[in-house]
Coordinates of C-alpha atoms in Angstrom, one line a residue:
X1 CA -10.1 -27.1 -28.2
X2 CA -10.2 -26.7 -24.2
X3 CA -9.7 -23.5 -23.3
X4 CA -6.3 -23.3 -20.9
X5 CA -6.7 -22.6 -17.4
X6 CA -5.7 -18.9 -16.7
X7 CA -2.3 -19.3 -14.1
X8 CA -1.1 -16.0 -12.8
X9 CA 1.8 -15.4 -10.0
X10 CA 2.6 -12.3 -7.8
X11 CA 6.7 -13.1 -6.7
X12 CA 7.8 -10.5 -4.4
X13 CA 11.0 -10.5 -2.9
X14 CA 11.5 -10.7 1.5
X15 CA 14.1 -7.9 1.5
X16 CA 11.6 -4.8 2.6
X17 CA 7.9 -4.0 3.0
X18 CA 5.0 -4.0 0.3
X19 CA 5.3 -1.4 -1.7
X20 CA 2.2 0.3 -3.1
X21 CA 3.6 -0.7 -7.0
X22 CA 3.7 -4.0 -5.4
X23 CA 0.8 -4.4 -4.1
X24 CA -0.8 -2.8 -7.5
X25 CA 1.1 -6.1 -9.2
X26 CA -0.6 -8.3 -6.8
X27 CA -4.3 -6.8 -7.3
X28 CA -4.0 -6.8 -11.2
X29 CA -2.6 -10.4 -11.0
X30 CA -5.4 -11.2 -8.7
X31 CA -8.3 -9.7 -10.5
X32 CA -7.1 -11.2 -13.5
X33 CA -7.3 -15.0 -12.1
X34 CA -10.8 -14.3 -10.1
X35 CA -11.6 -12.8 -13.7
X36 CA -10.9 -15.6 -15.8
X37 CA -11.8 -18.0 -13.3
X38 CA -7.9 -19.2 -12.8
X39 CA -5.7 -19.4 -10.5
X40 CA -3.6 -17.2 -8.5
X41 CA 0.5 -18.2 -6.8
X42 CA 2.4 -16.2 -4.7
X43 CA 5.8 -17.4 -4.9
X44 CA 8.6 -15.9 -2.4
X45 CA 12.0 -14.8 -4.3
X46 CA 14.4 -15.2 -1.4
X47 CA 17.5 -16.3 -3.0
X48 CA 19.5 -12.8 -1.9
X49 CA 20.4 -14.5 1.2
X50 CA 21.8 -11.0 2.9
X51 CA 18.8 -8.8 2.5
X52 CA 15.7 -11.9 2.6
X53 CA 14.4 -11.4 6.2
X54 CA 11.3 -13.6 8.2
X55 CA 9.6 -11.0 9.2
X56 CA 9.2 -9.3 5.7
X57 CA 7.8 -12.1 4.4
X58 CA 5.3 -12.0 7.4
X59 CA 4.5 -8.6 6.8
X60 CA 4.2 -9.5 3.4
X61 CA 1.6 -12.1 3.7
X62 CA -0.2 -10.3 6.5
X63 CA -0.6 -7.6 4.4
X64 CA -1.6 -9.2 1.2
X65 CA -4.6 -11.0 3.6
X66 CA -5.2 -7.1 4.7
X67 CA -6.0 -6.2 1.1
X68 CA -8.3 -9.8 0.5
X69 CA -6.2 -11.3 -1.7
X70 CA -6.0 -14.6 -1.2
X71 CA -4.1 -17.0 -3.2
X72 CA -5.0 -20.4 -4.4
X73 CA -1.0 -22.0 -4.1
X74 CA 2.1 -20.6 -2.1
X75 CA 3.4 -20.2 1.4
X76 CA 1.1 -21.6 4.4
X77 CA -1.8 -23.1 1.4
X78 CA 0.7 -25.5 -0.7
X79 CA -0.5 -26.7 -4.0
X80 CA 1.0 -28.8 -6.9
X81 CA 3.7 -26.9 -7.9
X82 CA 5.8 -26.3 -4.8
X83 CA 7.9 -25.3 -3.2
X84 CA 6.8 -21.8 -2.8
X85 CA 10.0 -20.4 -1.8
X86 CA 13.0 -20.0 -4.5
X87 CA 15.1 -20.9 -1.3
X88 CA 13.8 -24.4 -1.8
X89 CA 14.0 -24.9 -5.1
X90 CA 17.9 -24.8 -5.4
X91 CA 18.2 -28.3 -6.7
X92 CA 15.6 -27.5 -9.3
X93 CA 17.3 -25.0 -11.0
X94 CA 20.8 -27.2 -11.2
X95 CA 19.3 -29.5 -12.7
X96 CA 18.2 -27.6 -15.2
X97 CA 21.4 -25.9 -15.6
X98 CA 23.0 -29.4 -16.2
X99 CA 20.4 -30.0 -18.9
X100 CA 21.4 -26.9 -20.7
X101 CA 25.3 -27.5 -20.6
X102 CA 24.5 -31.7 -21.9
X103 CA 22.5 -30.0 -24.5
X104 CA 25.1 -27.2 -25.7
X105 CA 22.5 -24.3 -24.8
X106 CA 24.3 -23.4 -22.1
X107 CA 28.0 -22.5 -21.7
X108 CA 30.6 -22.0 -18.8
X109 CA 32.6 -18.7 -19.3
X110 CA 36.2 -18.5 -17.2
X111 CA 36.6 -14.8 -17.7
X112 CA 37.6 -13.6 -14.5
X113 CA 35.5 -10.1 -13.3
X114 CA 38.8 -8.1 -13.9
X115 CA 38.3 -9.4 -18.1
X116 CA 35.0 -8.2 -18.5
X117 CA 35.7 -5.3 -17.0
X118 CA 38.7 -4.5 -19.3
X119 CA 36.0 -5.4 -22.1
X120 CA 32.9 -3.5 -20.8
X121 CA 35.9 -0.5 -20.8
X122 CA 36.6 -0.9 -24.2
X123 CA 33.3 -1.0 -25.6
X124 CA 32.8 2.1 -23.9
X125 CA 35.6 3.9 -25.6
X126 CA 34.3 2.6 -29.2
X127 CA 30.7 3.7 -28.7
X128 CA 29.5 0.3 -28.5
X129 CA 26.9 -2.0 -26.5
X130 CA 28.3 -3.1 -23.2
X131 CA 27.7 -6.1 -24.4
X132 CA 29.8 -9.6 -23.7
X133 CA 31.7 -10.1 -26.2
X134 CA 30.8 -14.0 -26.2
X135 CA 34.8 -14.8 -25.6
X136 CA 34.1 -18.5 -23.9
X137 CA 31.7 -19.3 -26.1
X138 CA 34.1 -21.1 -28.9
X139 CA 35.7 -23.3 -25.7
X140 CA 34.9 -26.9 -27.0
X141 CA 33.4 -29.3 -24.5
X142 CA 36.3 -31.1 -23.6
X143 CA 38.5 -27.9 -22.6
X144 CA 35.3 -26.7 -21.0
X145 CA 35.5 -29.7 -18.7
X146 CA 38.8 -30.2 -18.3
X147 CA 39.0 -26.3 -17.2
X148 CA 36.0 -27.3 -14.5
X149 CA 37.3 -30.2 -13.3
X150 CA 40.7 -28.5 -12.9
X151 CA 38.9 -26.0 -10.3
X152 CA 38.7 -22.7 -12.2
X153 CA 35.9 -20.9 -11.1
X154 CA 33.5 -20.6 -14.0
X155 CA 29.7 -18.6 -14.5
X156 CA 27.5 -20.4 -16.7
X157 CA 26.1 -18.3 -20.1
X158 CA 23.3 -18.5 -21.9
X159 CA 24.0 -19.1 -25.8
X160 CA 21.5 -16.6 -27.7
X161 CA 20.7 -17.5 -30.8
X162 CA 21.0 -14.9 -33.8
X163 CA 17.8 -13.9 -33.8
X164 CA 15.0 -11.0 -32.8
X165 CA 13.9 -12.0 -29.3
X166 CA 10.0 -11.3 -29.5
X167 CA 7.3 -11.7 -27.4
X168 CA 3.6 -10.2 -27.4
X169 CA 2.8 -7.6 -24.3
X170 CA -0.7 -7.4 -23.9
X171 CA -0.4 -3.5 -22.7
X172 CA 2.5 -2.2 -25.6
X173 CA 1.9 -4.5 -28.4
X174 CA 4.4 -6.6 -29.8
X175 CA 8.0 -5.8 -29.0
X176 CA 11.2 -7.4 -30.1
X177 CA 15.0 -7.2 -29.0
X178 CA 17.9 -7.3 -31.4
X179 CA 20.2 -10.3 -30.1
X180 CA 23.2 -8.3 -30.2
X181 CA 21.9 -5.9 -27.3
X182 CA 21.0 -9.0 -25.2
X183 CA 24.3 -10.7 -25.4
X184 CA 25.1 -14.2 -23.8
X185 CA 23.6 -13.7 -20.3
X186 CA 24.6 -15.1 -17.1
X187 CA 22.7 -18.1 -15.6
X188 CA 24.8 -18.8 -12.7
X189 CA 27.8 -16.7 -11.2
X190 CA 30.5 -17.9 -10.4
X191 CA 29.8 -18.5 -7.0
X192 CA 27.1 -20.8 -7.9
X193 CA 24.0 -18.5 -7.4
X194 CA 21.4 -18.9 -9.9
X195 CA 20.5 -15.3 -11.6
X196 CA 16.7 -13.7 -11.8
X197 CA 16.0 -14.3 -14.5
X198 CA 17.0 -18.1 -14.4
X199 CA 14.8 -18.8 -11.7
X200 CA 11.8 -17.0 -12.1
X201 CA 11.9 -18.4 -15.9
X202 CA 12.3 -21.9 -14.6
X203 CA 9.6 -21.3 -12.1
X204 CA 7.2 -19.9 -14.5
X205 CA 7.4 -22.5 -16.8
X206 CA 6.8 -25.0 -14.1
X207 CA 4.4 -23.3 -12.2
X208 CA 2.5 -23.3 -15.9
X209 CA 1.9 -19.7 -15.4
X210 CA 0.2 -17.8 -18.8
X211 CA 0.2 -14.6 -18.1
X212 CA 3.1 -12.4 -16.2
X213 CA 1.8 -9.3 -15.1
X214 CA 4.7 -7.0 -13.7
X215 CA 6.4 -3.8 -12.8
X216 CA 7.4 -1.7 -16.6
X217 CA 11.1 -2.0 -14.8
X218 CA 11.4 -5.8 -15.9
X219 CA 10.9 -5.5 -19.4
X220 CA 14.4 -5.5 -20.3
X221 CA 14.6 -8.4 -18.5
X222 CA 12.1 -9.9 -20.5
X223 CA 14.2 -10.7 -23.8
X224 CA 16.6 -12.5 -21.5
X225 CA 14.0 -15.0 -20.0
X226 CA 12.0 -15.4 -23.8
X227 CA 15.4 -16.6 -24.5
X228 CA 15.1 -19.3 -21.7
X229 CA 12.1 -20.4 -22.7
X230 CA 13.1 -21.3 -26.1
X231 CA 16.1 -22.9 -24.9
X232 CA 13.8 -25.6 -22.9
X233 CA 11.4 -25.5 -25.6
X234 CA 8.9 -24.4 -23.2
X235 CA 5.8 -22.0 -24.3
X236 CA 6.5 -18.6 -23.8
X237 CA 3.7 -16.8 -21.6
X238 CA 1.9 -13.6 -22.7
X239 CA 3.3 -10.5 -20.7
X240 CA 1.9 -7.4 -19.6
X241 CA 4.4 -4.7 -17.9
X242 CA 2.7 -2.2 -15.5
X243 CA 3.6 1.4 -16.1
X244 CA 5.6 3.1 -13.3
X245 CA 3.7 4.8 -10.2
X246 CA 4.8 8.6 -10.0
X247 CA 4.5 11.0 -7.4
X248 CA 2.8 14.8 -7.7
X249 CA 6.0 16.0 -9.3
X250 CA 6.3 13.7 -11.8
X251 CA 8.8 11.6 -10.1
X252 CA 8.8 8.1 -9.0
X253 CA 6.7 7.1 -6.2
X254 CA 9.4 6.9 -3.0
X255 CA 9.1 7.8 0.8
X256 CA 9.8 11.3 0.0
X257 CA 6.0 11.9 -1.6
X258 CA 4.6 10.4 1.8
X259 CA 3.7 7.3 3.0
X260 CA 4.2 4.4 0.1
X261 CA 4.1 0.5 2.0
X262 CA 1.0 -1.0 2.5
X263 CA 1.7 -1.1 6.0
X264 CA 2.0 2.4 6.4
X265 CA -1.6 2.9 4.9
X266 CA -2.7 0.5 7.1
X267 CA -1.3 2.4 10.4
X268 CA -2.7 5.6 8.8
X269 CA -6.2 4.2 9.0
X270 CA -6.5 4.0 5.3
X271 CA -9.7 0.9 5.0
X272 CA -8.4 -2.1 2.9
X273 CA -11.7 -1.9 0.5
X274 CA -10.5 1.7 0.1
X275 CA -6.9 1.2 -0.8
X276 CA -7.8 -1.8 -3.0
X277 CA -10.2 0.8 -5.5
X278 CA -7.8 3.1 -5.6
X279 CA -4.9 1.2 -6.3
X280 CA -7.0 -0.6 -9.4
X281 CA -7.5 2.9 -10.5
X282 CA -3.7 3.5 -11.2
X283 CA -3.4 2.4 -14.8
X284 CA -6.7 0.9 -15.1
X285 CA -10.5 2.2 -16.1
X286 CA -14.1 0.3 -16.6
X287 CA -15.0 0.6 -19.7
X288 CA -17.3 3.4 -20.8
X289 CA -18.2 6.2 -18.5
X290 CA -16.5 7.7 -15.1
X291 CA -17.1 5.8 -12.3
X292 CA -14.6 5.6 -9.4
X293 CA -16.3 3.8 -6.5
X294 CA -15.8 -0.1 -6.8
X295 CA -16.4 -3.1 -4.6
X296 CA -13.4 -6.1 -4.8
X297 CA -16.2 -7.9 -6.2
X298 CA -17.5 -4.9 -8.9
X299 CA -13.3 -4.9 -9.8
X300 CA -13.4 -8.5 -10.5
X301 CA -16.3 -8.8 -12.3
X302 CA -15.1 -5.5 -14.7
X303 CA -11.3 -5.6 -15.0
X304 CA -9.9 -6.5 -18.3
X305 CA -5.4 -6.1 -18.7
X306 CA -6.8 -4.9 -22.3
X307 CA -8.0 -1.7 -20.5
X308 CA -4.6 -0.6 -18.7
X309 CA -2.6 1.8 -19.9
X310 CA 1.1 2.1 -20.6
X311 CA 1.3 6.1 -19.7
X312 CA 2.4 6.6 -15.9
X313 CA -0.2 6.7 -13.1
X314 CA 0.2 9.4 -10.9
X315 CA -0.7 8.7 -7.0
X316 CA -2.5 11.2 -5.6
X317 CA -3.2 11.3 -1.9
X318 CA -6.4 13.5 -2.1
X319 CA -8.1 11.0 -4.3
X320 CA -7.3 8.3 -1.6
X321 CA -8.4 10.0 1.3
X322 CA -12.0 10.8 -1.0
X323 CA -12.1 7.2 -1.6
X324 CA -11.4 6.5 2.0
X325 CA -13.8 8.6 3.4
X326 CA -16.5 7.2 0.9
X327 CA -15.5 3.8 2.4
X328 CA -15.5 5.3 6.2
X329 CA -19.4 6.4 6.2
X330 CA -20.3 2.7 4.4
X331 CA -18.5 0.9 6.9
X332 CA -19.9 -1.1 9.5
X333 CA -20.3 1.0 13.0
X334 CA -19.0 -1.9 15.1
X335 CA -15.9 -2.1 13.0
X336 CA -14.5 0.9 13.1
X337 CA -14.9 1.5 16.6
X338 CA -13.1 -1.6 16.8
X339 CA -10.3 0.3 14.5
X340 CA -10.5 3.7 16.0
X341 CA -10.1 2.0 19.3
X342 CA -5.8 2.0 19.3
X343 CA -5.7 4.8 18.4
X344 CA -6.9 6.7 21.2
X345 CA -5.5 3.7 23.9
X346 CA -1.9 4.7 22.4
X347 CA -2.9 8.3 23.2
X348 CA -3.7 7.1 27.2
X349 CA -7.3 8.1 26.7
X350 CA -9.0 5.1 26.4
X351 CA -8.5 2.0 28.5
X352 CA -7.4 -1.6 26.7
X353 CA -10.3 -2.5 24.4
X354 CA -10.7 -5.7 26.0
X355 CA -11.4 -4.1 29.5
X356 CA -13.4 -1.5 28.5
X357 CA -16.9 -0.2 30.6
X358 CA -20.1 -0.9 28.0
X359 CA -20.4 2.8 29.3
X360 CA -17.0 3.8 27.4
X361 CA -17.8 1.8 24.5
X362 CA -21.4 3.4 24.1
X363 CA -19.8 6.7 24.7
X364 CA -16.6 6.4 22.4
X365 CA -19.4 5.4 19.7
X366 CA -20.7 8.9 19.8
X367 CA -17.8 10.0 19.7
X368 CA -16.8 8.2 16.7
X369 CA -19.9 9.2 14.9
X370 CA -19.7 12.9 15.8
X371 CA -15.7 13.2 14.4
X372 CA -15.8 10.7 12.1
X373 CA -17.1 13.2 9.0
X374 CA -14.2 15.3 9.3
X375 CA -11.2 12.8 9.1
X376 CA -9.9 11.3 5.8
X377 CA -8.4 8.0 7.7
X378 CA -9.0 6.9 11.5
X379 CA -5.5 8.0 12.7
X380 CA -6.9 11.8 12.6
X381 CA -10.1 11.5 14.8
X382 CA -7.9 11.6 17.7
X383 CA -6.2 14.9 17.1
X384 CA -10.0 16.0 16.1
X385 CA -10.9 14.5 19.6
X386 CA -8.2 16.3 21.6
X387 CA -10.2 18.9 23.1
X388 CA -12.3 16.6 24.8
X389 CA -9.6 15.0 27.0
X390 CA -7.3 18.2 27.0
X391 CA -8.0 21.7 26.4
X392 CA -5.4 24.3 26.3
X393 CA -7.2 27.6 27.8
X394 CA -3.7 29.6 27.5
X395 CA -3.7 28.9 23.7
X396 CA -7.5 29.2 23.3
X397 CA -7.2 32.2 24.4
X398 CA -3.8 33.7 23.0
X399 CA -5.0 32.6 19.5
X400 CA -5.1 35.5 17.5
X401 CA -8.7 34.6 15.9
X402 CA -10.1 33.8 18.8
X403 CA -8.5 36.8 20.8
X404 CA -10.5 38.7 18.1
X405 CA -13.3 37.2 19.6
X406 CA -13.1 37.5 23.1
X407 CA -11.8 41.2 23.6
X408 CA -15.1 42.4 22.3
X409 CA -17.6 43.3 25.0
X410 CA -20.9 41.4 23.2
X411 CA -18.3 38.5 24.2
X412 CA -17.8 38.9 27.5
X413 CA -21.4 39.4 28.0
X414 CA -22.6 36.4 26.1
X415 CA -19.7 34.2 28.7
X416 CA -20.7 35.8 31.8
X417 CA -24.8 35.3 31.0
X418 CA -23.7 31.7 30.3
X419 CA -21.5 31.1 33.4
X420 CA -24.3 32.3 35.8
X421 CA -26.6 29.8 34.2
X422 CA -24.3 27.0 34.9
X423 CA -23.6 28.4 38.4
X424 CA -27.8 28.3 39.4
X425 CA -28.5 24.9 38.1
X426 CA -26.8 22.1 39.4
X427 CA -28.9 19.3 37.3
X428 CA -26.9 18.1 33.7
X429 CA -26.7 20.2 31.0
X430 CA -28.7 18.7 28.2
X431 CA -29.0 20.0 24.0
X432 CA -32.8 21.0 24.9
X433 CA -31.3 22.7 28.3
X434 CA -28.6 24.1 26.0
X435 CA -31.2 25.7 23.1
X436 CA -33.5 27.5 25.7
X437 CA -30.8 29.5 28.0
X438 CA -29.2 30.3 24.5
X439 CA -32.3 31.8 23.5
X440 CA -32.7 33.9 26.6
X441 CA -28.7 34.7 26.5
X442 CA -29.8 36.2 23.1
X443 CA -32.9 38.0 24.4
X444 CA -30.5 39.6 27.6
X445 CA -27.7 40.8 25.6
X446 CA -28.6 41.2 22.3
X447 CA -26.2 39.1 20.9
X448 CA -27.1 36.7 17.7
X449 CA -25.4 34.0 15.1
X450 CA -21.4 34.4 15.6
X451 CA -21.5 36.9 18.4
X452 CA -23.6 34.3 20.4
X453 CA -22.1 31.2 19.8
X454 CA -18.8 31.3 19.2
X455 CA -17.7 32.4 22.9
X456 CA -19.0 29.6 24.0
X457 CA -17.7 27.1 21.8
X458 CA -14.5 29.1 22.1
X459 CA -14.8 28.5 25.6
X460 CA -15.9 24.5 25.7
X461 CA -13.5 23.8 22.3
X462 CA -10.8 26.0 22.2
X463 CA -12.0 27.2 18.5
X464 CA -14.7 29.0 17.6
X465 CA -15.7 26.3 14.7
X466 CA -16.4 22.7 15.3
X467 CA -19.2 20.1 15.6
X468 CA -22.9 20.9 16.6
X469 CA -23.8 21.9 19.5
X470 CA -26.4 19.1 20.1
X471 CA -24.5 16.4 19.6
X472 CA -21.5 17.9 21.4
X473 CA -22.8 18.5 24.5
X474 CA -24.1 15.2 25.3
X475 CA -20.3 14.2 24.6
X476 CA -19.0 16.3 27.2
X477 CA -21.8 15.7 29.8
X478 CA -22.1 11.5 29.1
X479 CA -17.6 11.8 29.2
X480 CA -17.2 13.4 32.4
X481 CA -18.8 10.5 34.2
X482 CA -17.3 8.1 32.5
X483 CA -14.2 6.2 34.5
X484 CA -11.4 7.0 31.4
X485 CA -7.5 7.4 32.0
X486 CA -7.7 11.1 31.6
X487 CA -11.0 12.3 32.9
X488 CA -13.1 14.4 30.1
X489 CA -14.6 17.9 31.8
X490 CA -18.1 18.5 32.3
X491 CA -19.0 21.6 30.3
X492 CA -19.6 23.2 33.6
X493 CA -15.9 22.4 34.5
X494 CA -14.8 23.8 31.5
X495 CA -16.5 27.4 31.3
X496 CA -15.5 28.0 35.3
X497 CA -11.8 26.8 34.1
X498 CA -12.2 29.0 31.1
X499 CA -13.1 32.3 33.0
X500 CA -10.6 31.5 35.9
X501 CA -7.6 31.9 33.3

């Protein structure tokens, strides 16, 4: 027998941006169909009319491309099962309501909102199921019509049959609903809006999708839409629900743990390849040993839904920022100066990228290099690059460590040795340059290790720790001739500044 082609869907709604959970759904869908060699739909849920906006769904497709995954049918690539967007699929879904009433599957219930009400109250003071209480469902046809064609606003109702509603979860196992707790369900309201769990159930089937992989927060759904199937006679799909992603305190992910839409991540500086590991990570593990580091293509080649778990993931921001800095010193040079780039535009240090001197480009590279170690996404290296383009001698020198510092008189020594040496030679300062009067600073005053050094850097940095020597003096000598927005300071400039205050 001819093994069935795998068919997978991510089906986010346009009503905000990507979520991380989200964007988890859409990797594990993903993996899964580049897995099994299948096929991969996005399908955009935009029926909720008041909260659907254009420029969600554009952020949403821009950054599902971010992350590289691409789809194989949906919005702006087509494919045999469209259209892509719920929106568009209206007549679809009457048509298969009408089916449903012809075939006595469906139902239309008249109780008005102020009846259920009255009934969910009831069942609440008997201790029972909130549960409709399947009222309409006795109507014959011909009251049912006559009712409809007399105007009265009607919903149309599912008719459950008495039976467990089961279906096979490929991360919990089998589970089954009673029928009693799933009750007749809605189809269409009254106002002739289609319900979830009609639609996507209807577009599943059609779309031929096998396998829905989803959020834990839809199983309850689940029941509900098996029951749809069944009613069409159409194969029900295997499922697997996604645990929930928690923050450090145990509570669901949301803004107030930090940054949580893909966009955000993306502003941060946080690499796509570095985001898409970690985010496979949440639920998910390669089979036999501990290895964390994956390549999109490693993910594909490893990831099995057998292997996630049902417990909770926790996302944690340190492991992200590991991952991303793992990702940050693999990364092509030429790219992430191309990323770093905004970055320090925004801050009015660098010109526009596309105007730029080959001399600022060949400079902001060292720069780049040289801060790069000590950031755990791009949108730090400026705040690590500050003191280059603005030093704040009054703090330098009022901060209590480095006030520490300065008051002792091996200090002053070591700045005024250093000062004179600048003063008596006019040609650039160089590393080599740098080594040799430090040497004879150490020979004149006696000073060594922390005594010696850290003056000076207090005096070029503004802290009395930071990068080598070597590498940043060349920085600040190759930066002051530069032609940049805010002009960096010669290291000469900056001691004489230093000493003046």
């Amino acid at each position: 027998m001819e093994k069935k082609e795998t068919r997978v869907r991510f089906a986010p709604s346009p009503t905000g941006l990507l979520h991380v959970g989200n964007a988890r759904t859409a990797l594990y869908n993903w993996l899964v169909a580049r897995h099994t060699g299948g096929k991969f739909i996005l399908r955009i849920e935009d029926t909720d009319v008041e909260r659907s906006r254009e420029e969600h769904e554009t952020q949403l497709i821009e950054d599902l491309r971010w992350l590289g995954l691409s789809w194989d049918e949906g919005p702006e690539v087509g494919g045999p099962h469209g259209p892509y967007r719920q929106s568009e699929r209206l007549e679809i879904y009457r048509s298969h309501t009408e089916q449903l009433l012809r075939e006595g599957k469906a139902y239309r219930c008249f109780c008005t909102p102020e009846e259920l009400e009255a009934e969910r109250q009831k069942a609440i003071a008997e201790h029972r199921p909130q549960v409709y209480s399947g009222k309409c469902r006795a109507l014959s046809p011909q009251d049912s019509e006559a009712r409809a064609a007399a105007g009265a606003p009607f919903a149309v109702r599912l008719r459950i049959p008495e039976k467990p509603l089961r279906f096979h979860d490929i991360v919990r196992g089998e589970v089954a609903f009673p029928h009693e707790t799933v009750s007749d369900p809605i189809l269409v309201r009254s106002s002739g809006v289609p319900v979830y769990n009609y639609v996507v159930t209807i577009d599943d089937a059609l779309m031929q999708i096998t396998h829905v992989i989803r959020g834990d927060d839809h199983i309850s759904n689940t029941p509900k839409q098996v029951a749809i199937y069944e009613a069409f006679g159409w194969p029900v799909p295997e499922f697997a629900h996604l645990s929930t992603i928690l923050g450090s305190d145990r509570e669901r992910l949301s803004k107030r743990h930090g940054a949580t839409s893909i966009a955000s991540f993306r502003e941060m500086g946080i690499l796509p390849e570095a985001l898409v590991n970690y985010l496979a990570l949440l639920g998910w593990g390669p089979e036999g040993g501990t290895r964390e580091t994956f390549t999109a293509e490693e993910l594909v080649h490893e990831f099995r839904l057998e292997r996630v778990t049902a417990s909770p993931a926790v996302f944690d921001f340190d492991k992200l920022h590991w991952l991303n800095r793992h990702y940050l010193k693999l990364a092509d040079p030429a790219r992430l100066l191309h990323l770093a780039w905004p970055y320090f535009e925004k801050s009015g240090w660098l010109p526009a990228q596309d105007h730029a001197e080959q001399q600022i480009g060949a400079w902001f590279a060292k720069l780049v290099a040289l801060f790069l170690p000590s950031v755990d996404c791009l949108e730090q290296l400026p705040d690590k690059a500050r003191f280059l383009f603005h030093l704040d001698v009054e703090a330098a020198r009022t901060d209590p460590e480095n006030t520490a510092i300065l008051q002792t008189e091996s200090a002053q020594r070591v700045l005024a040795a250093f000062a004179q040496r600048l003063r008596e030679n006019a040609a650039p300062l160089t590393p080599e340059v740098f080594k040799s009067w430090m040497n004879s600073i150490k020979a004149e005053t006696g000073a060594k290790g922390k005594d010696l050094f850290h003056p000076v850097r207090i005096a070029l940095t503004g802290a009395h720790s930071g990068p080598e020597f070597d590498k940043l003096i060349p920085l600040m000598e190759e930066g002051s001739q530069c032609a940049l927005p805010t002009h960096v300071a010669s290291v000469r400039e900056r001691v004489e500044r230093f000493l003046s205050q």
